[in-house]
């Protein structure tokens, strides 16, 4: 696949990552604001959980199925392993958020998810994707073909 198509695929992934991050930041912010103001927070908490379940976790699963196998060997193997572990950490935090007993616990857990996700995105955008684009044996465009979960 021509290099410009891989560059376009990389840009699409980054753009989708920006959307995911921005939406999660907004929902976590709404939850935090409701708790700080002493307002009912349950609807905001459910909005965060719903977004995680419906968008972020399917995105992570699609990455593991389509993108990560391309980086499972060579110089990126340890990075991919760490990123899979981060997905497990995010999932564990989502499960904790689903069981949160009060607003403070919900905000703390949602904020932890956001922080972990932001760090994870940086690694993916700045380390893994450029390495895959540079790999002559990988066609990022072909890996992402038809995967809405990865590119929005």
GROMACS .gro file of C-alpha atoms in nm:
model
  152
    1UNK     CA    1   0.000   0.000   0.000
    2UNK     CA    2   0.137   0.345  -0.082
    3UNK     CA    3   0.284   0.539   0.206
    4UNK     CA    4   0.030   0.821   0.177
    5UNK     CA    5  -0.256   0.576   0.237
    6UNK     CA    6  -0.087   0.453   0.554
    7UNK     CA    7  -0.036   0.814   0.662
    8UNK     CA    8  -0.407   0.880   0.601
    9UNK     CA    9  -0.498   0.572   0.804
   10UNK     CA   10  -0.271   0.690   1.087
   11UNK     CA   11  -0.434   1.034   1.077
   12UNK     CA   12  -0.779   0.873   1.092
   13UNK     CA   13  -0.680   0.672   1.399
   14UNK     CA   14  -0.541   0.981   1.572
   15UNK     CA   15  -0.853   1.180   1.488
   16UNK     CA   16  -1.075   0.907   1.630
   17UNK     CA   17  -0.857   0.895   1.941
   18UNK     CA   18  -0.908   1.270   1.982
   19UNK     CA   19  -1.286   1.219   1.961
   20UNK     CA   20  -1.279   0.939   2.216
   21UNK     CA   21  -1.061   1.141   2.456
   22UNK     CA   22  -1.263   1.462   2.418
   23UNK     CA   23  -1.594   1.286   2.475
   24UNK     CA   24  -1.462   1.099   2.778
   25UNK     CA   25  -1.314   1.421   2.921
   26UNK     CA   26  -1.649   1.596   2.881
   27UNK     CA   27  -1.846   1.316   3.044
   28UNK     CA   28  -1.604   1.280   3.334
   29UNK     CA   29  -1.614   1.659   3.373
   30UNK     CA   30  -1.994   1.655   3.389
   31UNK     CA   31  -1.980   1.385   3.657
   32UNK     CA   32  -1.720   1.578   3.857
   33UNK     CA   33  -1.923   1.901   3.829
   34UNK     CA   34  -2.242   1.731   3.949
   35UNK     CA   35  -2.067   1.579   4.251
   36UNK     CA   36  -1.891   1.905   4.338
   37UNK     CA   37  -2.219   2.095   4.323
   38UNK     CA   38  -2.398   1.838   4.536
   39UNK     CA   39  -2.643   1.766   4.254
   40UNK     CA   40  -2.767   1.419   4.168
   41UNK     CA   41  -2.480   1.260   3.979
   42UNK     CA   42  -2.626   0.925   3.875
   43UNK     CA   43  -2.724   1.033   3.522
   44UNK     CA   44  -2.372   1.166   3.461
   45UNK     CA   45  -2.222   0.848   3.603
   46UNK     CA   46  -2.440   0.638   3.373
   47UNK     CA   47  -2.333   0.855   3.078
   48UNK     CA   48  -1.967   0.782   3.154
   49UNK     CA   49  -2.030   0.410   3.197
   50UNK     CA   50  -2.243   0.392   2.882
   51UNK     CA   51  -1.974   0.566   2.678
   52UNK     CA   52  -1.707   0.334   2.812
   53UNK     CA   53  -1.914   0.024   2.739
   54UNK     CA   54  -2.048   0.133   2.401
   55UNK     CA   55  -1.750   0.315   2.252
   56UNK     CA   56  -1.420   0.294   2.438
   57UNK     CA   57  -1.415  -0.076   2.525
   58UNK     CA   58  -1.521  -0.185   2.173
   59UNK     CA   59  -1.244   0.041   2.038
   60UNK     CA   60  -0.992  -0.134   2.263
   61UNK     CA   61  -1.115  -0.477   2.152
   62UNK     CA   62  -1.086  -0.375   1.786
   63UNK     CA   63  -0.730  -0.253   1.845
   64UNK     CA   64  -0.637  -0.583   2.003
   65UNK     CA   65  -0.789  -0.779   1.715
   66UNK     CA   66  -0.672  -0.574   1.417
   67UNK     CA   67  -0.386  -0.344   1.512
   68UNK     CA   68  -0.187  -0.503   1.792
   69UNK     CA   69  -0.101  -0.829   1.613
   70UNK     CA   70   0.100  -0.621   1.363
   71UNK     CA   71   0.313  -0.492   1.650
   72UNK     CA   72   0.342  -0.818   1.842
   73UNK     CA   73   0.700  -0.886   1.736
   74UNK     CA   74   1.026  -0.701   1.707
   75UNK     CA   75   1.086  -0.363   1.863
   76UNK     CA   76   0.720  -0.295   1.942
   77UNK     CA   77   0.640  -0.627   2.110
   78UNK     CA   78   0.688  -0.502   2.467
   79UNK     CA   79   0.497  -0.184   2.391
   80UNK     CA   80   0.201  -0.384   2.259
   81UNK     CA   81   0.214  -0.610   2.564
   82UNK     CA   82   0.205  -0.307   2.793
   83UNK     CA   83  -0.083  -0.158   2.597
   84UNK     CA   84  -0.283  -0.478   2.630
   85UNK     CA   85  -0.221  -0.462   3.006
   86UNK     CA   86  -0.348  -0.103   3.005
   87UNK     CA   87  -0.667  -0.222   2.837
   88UNK     CA   88  -0.708  -0.471   3.120
   89UNK     CA   89  -0.650  -0.192   3.371
   90UNK     CA   90  -0.913   0.024   3.204
   91UNK     CA   91  -1.158  -0.266   3.207
   92UNK     CA   92  -1.093  -0.328   3.578
   93UNK     CA   93  -1.156   0.040   3.652
   94UNK     CA   94  -1.479   0.031   3.448
   95UNK     CA   95  -1.596  -0.260   3.660
   96UNK     CA   96  -1.510  -0.060   3.975
   97UNK     CA   97  -1.700   0.238   3.840
   98UNK     CA   98  -2.004   0.018   3.780
   99UNK     CA   99  -1.993  -0.075   4.150
  100UNK     CA  100  -1.918   0.273   4.288
  101UNK     CA  101  -2.111   0.339   4.609
  102UNK     CA  102  -2.110   0.718   4.602
  103UNK     CA  103  -2.026   1.020   4.391
  104UNK     CA  104  -1.675   1.062   4.527
  105UNK     CA  105  -1.581   0.706   4.438
  106UNK     CA  106  -1.741   0.747   4.095
  107UNK     CA  107  -1.545   1.067   4.021
  108UNK     CA  108  -1.217   0.920   4.146
  109UNK     CA  109  -1.258   0.604   3.940
  110UNK     CA  110  -1.376   0.786   3.626
  111UNK     CA  111  -1.081   1.025   3.660
  112UNK     CA  112  -0.842   0.731   3.689
  113UNK     CA  113  -0.988   0.580   3.372
  114UNK     CA  114  -0.945   0.909   3.191
  115UNK     CA  115  -0.583   0.949   3.304
  116UNK     CA  116  -0.495   0.592   3.205
  117UNK     CA  117  -0.668   0.633   2.871
  118UNK     CA  118  -0.488   0.959   2.794
  119UNK     CA  119  -0.149   0.803   2.868
  120UNK     CA  120  -0.245   0.500   2.661
  121UNK     CA  121  -0.343   0.717   2.364
  122UNK     CA  122  -0.011   0.898   2.374
  123UNK     CA  123   0.176   0.568   2.346
  124UNK     CA  124  -0.043   0.453   2.064
  125UNK     CA  125  -0.035   0.779   1.868
  126UNK     CA  126   0.330   0.868   1.923
  127UNK     CA  127   0.501   0.527   1.945
  128UNK     CA  128   0.300   0.238   1.803
  129UNK     CA  129   0.131   0.396   1.502
  130UNK     CA  130   0.450   0.561   1.370
  131UNK     CA  131   0.636   0.231   1.412
  132UNK     CA  132   0.367   0.045   1.218
  133UNK     CA  133   0.363   0.309   0.944
  134UNK     CA  134   0.742   0.278   0.914
  135UNK     CA  135   0.731  -0.103   0.896
  136UNK     CA  136   0.746  -0.209   0.529
  137UNK     CA  137   0.574  -0.537   0.618
  138UNK     CA  138   0.265  -0.363   0.760
  139UNK     CA  139  -0.013  -0.193   0.570
  140UNK     CA  140  -0.199   0.016   0.825
  141UNK     CA  141  -0.467   0.100   0.570
  142UNK     CA  142  -0.538  -0.268   0.510
  143UNK     CA  143  -0.541  -0.344   0.883
  144UNK     CA  144  -0.807  -0.080   0.939
  145UNK     CA  145  -1.021  -0.156   0.636
  146UNK     CA  146  -1.385  -0.155   0.743
  147UNK     CA  147  -1.312  -0.113   1.115
  148UNK     CA  148  -1.537   0.170   1.228
  149UNK     CA  149  -1.438   0.108   1.590
  150UNK     CA  150  -1.080   0.216   1.512
  151UNK     CA  151  -1.133   0.516   1.288
  152UNK     CA  152  -1.480   0.644   1.375
   0.00000   0.00000   0.00000
